[in-house]
PDB file of C-alpha atoms in Angstrom:
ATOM      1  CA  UNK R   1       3.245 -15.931   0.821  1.00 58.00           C
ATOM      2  CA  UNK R   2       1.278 -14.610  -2.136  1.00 65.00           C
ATOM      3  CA  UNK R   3       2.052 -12.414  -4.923  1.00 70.00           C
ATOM      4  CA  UNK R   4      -0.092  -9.162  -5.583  1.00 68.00           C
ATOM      5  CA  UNK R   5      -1.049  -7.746  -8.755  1.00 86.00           C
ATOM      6  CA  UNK R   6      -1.317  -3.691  -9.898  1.00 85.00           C
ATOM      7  CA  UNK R   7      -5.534  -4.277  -8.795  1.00 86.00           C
ATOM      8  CA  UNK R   8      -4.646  -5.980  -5.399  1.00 89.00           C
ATOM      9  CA  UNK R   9      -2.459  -3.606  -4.788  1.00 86.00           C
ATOM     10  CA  UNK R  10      -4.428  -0.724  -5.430  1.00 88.00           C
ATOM     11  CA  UNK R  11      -7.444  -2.346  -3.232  1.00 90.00           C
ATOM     12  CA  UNK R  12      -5.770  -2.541  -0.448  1.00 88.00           C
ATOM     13  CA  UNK R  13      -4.334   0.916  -0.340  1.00 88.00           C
ATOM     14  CA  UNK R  14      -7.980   2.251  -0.599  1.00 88.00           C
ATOM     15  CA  UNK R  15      -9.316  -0.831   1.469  1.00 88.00           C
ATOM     16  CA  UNK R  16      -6.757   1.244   4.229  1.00 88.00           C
ATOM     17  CA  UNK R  17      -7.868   5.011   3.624  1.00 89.00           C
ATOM     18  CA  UNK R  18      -5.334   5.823   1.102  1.00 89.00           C
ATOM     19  CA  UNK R  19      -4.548   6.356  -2.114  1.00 91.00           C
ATOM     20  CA  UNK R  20      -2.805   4.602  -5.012  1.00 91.00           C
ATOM     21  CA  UNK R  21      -1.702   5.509  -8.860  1.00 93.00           C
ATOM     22  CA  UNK R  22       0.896   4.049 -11.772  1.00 92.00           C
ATOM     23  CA  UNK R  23       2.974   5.904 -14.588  1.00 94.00           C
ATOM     24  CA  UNK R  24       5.402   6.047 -16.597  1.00 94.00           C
ATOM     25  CA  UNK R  25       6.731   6.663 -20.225  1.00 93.00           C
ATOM     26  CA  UNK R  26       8.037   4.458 -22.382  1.00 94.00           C
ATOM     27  CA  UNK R  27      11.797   3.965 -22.515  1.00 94.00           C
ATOM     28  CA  UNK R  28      11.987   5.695 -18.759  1.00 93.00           C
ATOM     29  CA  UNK R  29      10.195   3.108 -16.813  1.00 94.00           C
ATOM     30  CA  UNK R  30       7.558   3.121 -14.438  1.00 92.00           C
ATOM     31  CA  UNK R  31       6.396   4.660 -11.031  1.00 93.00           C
ATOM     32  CA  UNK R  32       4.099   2.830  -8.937  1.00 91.00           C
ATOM     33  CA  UNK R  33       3.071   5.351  -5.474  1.00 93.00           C
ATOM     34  CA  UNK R  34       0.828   4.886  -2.811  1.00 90.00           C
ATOM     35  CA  UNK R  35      -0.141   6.018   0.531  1.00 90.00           C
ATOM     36  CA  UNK R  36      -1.709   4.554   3.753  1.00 89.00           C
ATOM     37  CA  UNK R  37      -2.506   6.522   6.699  1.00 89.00           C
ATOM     38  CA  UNK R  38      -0.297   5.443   9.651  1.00 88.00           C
ATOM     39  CA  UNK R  39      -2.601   3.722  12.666  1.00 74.00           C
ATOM     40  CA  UNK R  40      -0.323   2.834  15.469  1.00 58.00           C
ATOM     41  CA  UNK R  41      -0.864  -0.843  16.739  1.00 51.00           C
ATOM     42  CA  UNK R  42      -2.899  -0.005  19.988  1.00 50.00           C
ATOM     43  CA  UNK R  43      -5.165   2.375  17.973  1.00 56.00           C
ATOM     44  CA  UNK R  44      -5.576  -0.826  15.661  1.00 56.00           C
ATOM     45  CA  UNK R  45      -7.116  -3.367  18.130  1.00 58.00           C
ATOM     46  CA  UNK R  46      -3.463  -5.237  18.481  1.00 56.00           C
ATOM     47  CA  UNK R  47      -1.253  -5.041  21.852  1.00 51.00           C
ATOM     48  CA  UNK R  48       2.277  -3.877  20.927  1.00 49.00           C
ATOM     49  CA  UNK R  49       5.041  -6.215  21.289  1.00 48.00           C
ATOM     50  CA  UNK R  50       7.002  -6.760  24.349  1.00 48.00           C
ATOM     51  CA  UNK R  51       9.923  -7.278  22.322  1.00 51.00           C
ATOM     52  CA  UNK R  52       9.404  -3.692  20.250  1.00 48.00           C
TER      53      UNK R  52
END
């Protein structure tokens, strides 16, 4: 599987509907948050599992 960079990443959250941003200060780390809207799978063109 691939890796995703910070611009990948921040695609594919708005790619979904959503929302994506990155902070931080130096010495304290940093916060990457993002948000998709949930779709459940039927809504999404898939057929759910048997299996769950």
């Amino acid at each position: 599987m691939g890796h995703f960079g910070l611009a990948e990443m921040r695609e594919r959250a708005e790619a979904a509907g959503g929302w994506w941003s990155i902070g931080g200060r130096p010495g304290e780390g940093t916060t990457v948050e993002f948000w998709v809207p949930a779709v459940p799978a039927l809504a999404a063109g898939r057929a759910a599992s048997p299996r769950g």
